[in-house]
Coordinates of C-alpha atoms in Angstrom, one line a residue:
Chain A
D1 CA 23.2 -6.1 -5.7
T2 CA 19.6 -5.7 -4.6
A3 CA 18.2 -2.7 -6.4
V4 CA 15.8 -1.2 -8.9
S5 CA 17.4 -1.2 -12.3
Q6 CA 16.1 0.4 -15.4
T7 CA 17.4 0.5 -19.0
P8 CA 18.5 2.4 -21.0
K9 CA 20.0 5.2 -19.0
Y10 CA 19.9 7.6 -21.9
L11 CA 17.5 7.5 -24.9
V12 CA 17.6 10.0 -27.7
T13 CA 15.0 9.6 -30.4
Q14 CA 13.1 11.6 -33.0
M15 CA 9.5 12.7 -32.8
G16 CA 7.0 10.1 -33.9
N17 CA 9.1 7.1 -32.9
D18 CA 8.0 4.4 -30.5
K19 CA 10.3 3.5 -27.6
S20 CA 10.4 1.3 -24.5
I21 CA 12.0 1.6 -21.1
K22 CA 12.5 -1.5 -19.0
C23 CA 12.5 -1.8 -15.2
E24 CA 13.3 -4.7 -12.9
Q25 CA 13.4 -4.9 -9.1
N26 CA 14.9 -7.7 -7.1
L27 CA 13.8 -6.4 -3.7
G28 CA 10.8 -8.7 -3.6
H29 CA 8.4 -5.7 -3.5
D30 CA 4.8 -6.0 -4.5
T31 CA 4.3 -2.5 -6.0
M32 CA 6.1 -0.8 -8.9
Y33 CA 5.7 2.7 -10.2
W34 CA 6.7 5.0 -13.1
Y35 CA 7.4 8.6 -12.3
K36 CA 8.3 11.5 -14.6
Q37 CA 10.7 14.2 -13.6
D38 CA 10.6 17.3 -15.7
S39 CA 13.3 19.9 -16.3
K40 CA 12.3 21.7 -13.1
K41 CA 12.9 18.5 -11.1
F42 CA 9.2 18.1 -10.4
L43 CA 8.5 14.4 -9.8
K44 CA 5.0 13.2 -10.8
I45 CA 3.5 9.8 -10.6
M46 CA 2.3 8.2 -13.8
F47 CA 1.4 4.6 -13.0
S48 CA 1.4 2.1 -10.2
Y49 CA 1.1 -1.6 -10.4
N50 CA 0.5 -4.0 -7.5
N51 CA 1.2 -7.7 -8.2
K52 CA 0.8 -7.1 -11.9
E53 CA -2.5 -5.2 -11.4
L54 CA -2.8 -1.6 -12.5
I55 CA -3.6 0.5 -9.4
I56 CA -2.8 4.1 -10.2
N57 CA -3.2 5.6 -13.7
E58 CA -2.8 9.4 -13.6
T59 CA -3.9 11.6 -16.4
V60 CA -1.3 10.3 -18.8
P61 CA -1.8 10.3 -22.6
N62 CA -2.7 6.9 -23.8
R63 CA 0.4 6.9 -25.9
F64 CA 2.0 5.7 -22.7
S65 CA 1.3 2.1 -22.0
P66 CA 2.8 0.3 -19.0
K67 CA 3.2 -3.5 -19.0
S68 CA 3.9 -5.7 -16.0
P69 CA 4.8 -9.3 -17.0
D70 CA 5.4 -10.2 -13.4
K71 CA 5.6 -8.4 -10.1
A72 CA 9.4 -7.8 -10.5
H73 CA 9.1 -6.1 -13.9
L74 CA 7.3 -3.0 -15.1
N75 CA 8.1 -1.7 -18.5
L76 CA 6.9 1.5 -20.1
H77 CA 6.2 1.8 -23.8
I78 CA 5.7 5.2 -25.5
N79 CA 4.1 5.6 -28.9
S80 CA 4.4 8.5 -31.2
L81 CA 6.9 10.4 -29.1
E82 CA 6.5 14.2 -28.8
L83 CA 8.9 16.9 -27.8
G84 CA 7.1 17.4 -24.5
D85 CA 7.8 13.8 -23.6
S86 CA 11.5 14.8 -23.0
A87 CA 12.1 14.2 -19.3
V88 CA 13.8 11.8 -16.9
Y89 CA 11.6 8.7 -16.2
F90 CA 12.1 6.9 -12.9
C91 CA 10.9 3.5 -12.0
A92 CA 10.3 2.8 -8.3
S93 CA 9.1 0.0 -6.1
S94 CA 7.7 -0.4 -2.6
Q95 CA 6.7 -3.1 -0.2
G96 CA 3.0 -3.9 0.2
H97 CA 0.0 -2.2 -1.4
P98 CA -0.1 1.6 -2.1
S99 CA -2.5 1.8 0.8
S100 CA 0.6 1.2 3.0
Y101 CA 1.5 4.8 3.2
N102 CA 4.6 4.3 5.3
S103 CA 6.3 2.2 2.7
P104 CA 9.3 4.1 1.2
L105 CA 9.9 4.2 -2.5
H106 CA 13.1 2.7 -3.9
F107 CA 14.0 4.4 -7.1
G108 CA 16.0 3.4 -10.1
N109 CA 18.6 5.8 -11.5
G110 CA 16.3 7.1 -14.2
T111 CA 16.2 7.1 -17.9
R112 CA 16.8 10.5 -19.6
L113 CA 14.6 10.6 -22.6
T114 CA 15.4 13.3 -25.2
V115 CA 13.0 13.7 -28.1
T116 CA 14.3 15.8 -31.0
Chain B
T1 CA -1.0 24.7 -8.5
Q2 CA 1.0 22.1 -6.6
L3 CA -0.4 20.2 -3.6
L4 CA 2.9 20.6 -1.8
E5 CA 4.8 23.9 -1.8
Q6 CA 8.5 23.5 -1.0
S7 CA 10.8 26.4 -0.2
P8 CA 13.2 27.7 -0.9
Q9 CA 13.8 26.5 -4.4
F10 CA 17.5 27.1 -4.3
L11 CA 19.9 27.5 -1.4
S12 CA 23.6 28.2 -1.7
I13 CA 25.5 28.4 1.6
Q14 CA 28.9 28.1 3.1
E15 CA 30.1 25.0 4.9
G16 CA 29.2 25.1 8.6
E17 CA 26.0 27.2 8.2
N18 CA 22.6 26.0 9.3
L19 CA 19.6 25.8 7.0
T20 CA 15.9 24.9 7.0
V21 CA 13.8 23.7 4.1
Y22 CA 10.0 23.9 4.3
C23 CA 7.3 21.9 2.9
N24 CA 3.7 23.3 3.1
S25 CA 0.2 22.3 2.1
S26 CA -3.4 23.0 2.8
S27 CA -4.0 19.3 2.7
V28 CA -3.6 16.7 5.5
F29 CA -1.2 13.9 4.8
S30 CA -1.2 10.3 6.1
S31 CA 2.5 10.6 6.3
L32 CA 5.3 12.6 4.9
Q33 CA 8.6 11.4 3.5
W34 CA 11.9 13.3 2.7
Y35 CA 14.2 12.2 -0.1
R36 CA 17.6 13.3 -1.3
Q37 CA 18.5 13.1 -4.9
E38 CA 22.0 13.4 -6.4
P39 CA 22.7 14.1 -10.1
G40 CA 22.2 11.1 -12.3
E41 CA 20.6 9.1 -9.6
G42 CA 17.1 8.4 -8.2
P43 CA 15.8 9.9 -5.0
V44 CA 16.8 8.1 -1.8
L45 CA 14.6 8.1 1.3
L46 CA 15.9 10.0 4.3
V47 CA 13.0 9.7 6.7
T48 CA 9.3 9.1 7.1
V49 CA 7.2 11.0 9.6
V50 CA 3.7 9.8 10.5
T51 CA 2.5 11.5 13.7
G52 CA 1.5 15.1 14.0
G53 CA 4.2 17.0 15.9
E54 CA 6.8 14.2 15.3
V55 CA 10.4 15.1 15.3
K56 CA 13.1 12.8 13.9
K57 CA 16.8 13.2 13.9
L58 CA 19.3 11.7 11.5
K59 CA 22.8 12.9 12.6
R60 CA 22.8 16.6 11.6
L61 CA 19.4 16.5 10.0
T62 CA 16.2 17.2 12.0
F63 CA 12.8 16.5 10.5
Q64 CA 9.6 17.8 11.9
F65 CA 6.0 17.0 11.0
G66 CA 3.4 19.8 11.7
D67 CA 0.8 19.2 14.4
A68 CA -2.0 19.2 11.8
R69 CA 0.0 17.0 9.4
K70 CA -0.1 19.6 6.7
D71 CA 3.5 20.8 6.7
S72 CA 7.0 19.6 7.5
S73 CA 10.5 21.0 7.8
L74 CA 14.0 19.8 7.4
H75 CA 16.8 21.5 9.4
I76 CA 20.5 20.8 8.7
T77 CA 23.0 21.8 11.3
A78 CA 26.6 22.7 10.2
A79 CA 26.1 21.9 6.6
Q80 CA 28.9 20.1 4.7
P81 CA 29.6 19.9 1.0
G82 CA 28.4 16.3 1.1
D83 CA 25.0 17.6 1.9
T84 CA 24.7 19.1 -1.6
G85 CA 21.8 17.7 -3.6
L86 CA 18.1 18.0 -4.3
Y87 CA 15.9 17.6 -1.3
L88 CA 12.3 16.4 -2.0
C89 CA 9.4 16.2 0.4
A90 CA 6.5 13.8 -0.5
G91 CA 3.1 13.6 1.2
A92 CA 0.9 10.5 1.2
V93 CA -2.6 11.4 0.0
L94 CA -5.5 9.1 0.5
T95 CA -7.3 8.4 -2.8
F96 CA -9.9 5.9 -3.9
Y97 CA -7.3 3.3 -4.7
G98 CA -5.1 3.8 -1.7
N99 CA -2.3 6.2 -0.8
K100 CA -0.5 8.1 -3.5
L101 CA 2.8 10.0 -2.9
V102 CA 2.7 13.6 -4.1
F103 CA 6.1 15.3 -4.3
G104 CA 7.1 18.9 -3.7
A105 CA 9.1 20.7 -6.4
G106 CA 12.3 20.2 -4.5
T107 CA 15.0 22.4 -3.0
I108 CA 18.4 22.4 -4.6
L109 CA 21.1 22.8 -1.9
R110 CA 24.6 23.7 -2.6
V111 CA 27.1 23.7 0.2
K112 CA 30.4 25.5 -0.6
S113 CA 33.6 24.6 1.1

């Protein structure tokens, strides 16, 4: 199936640990994103990569480090996890450069991160 | 404060009723997209509106973009239980590095049979 897939779907870990979330898209898109959805369902962009190049870097703590080995993959590594990092993290992709404002986002099904 | 104010936050209605969800801002958007999200899944695009005053219809759903491209509405006619979900509007804002999608806080719709 053509899709945006991210793993794991659920991640439960303790404060202070380091964890990674992986994302892959086989849609042939040029741009990939990480979004964070909080408990109130508010969806906020964290990062955007276009052809492996960082385009958008919102005011995210530097404990969060995205890595794009190729344009089909965008992983998210989080160091020293904190309680406030608990949320659902969505990977997404779109065709073209972010300046193509008509391009819809194709989302993965999310990774629910719970920090205890 | 959020760039995009979405209302209402929650809506619980009976099957067959009509409803409207609003998305408002003081900013002008290059375009505006509406998404629907079901539990345990990612948002799925419903429609993109680009031109001020544009109206698009998708079966029982009618989307309108305001003339000034600052607001939008989603109207559902004769709602069905299958319409239940989280509806998100997202506006494209021009930034230094290109367009960025900014999401509203969402409207949780529950349609009871």
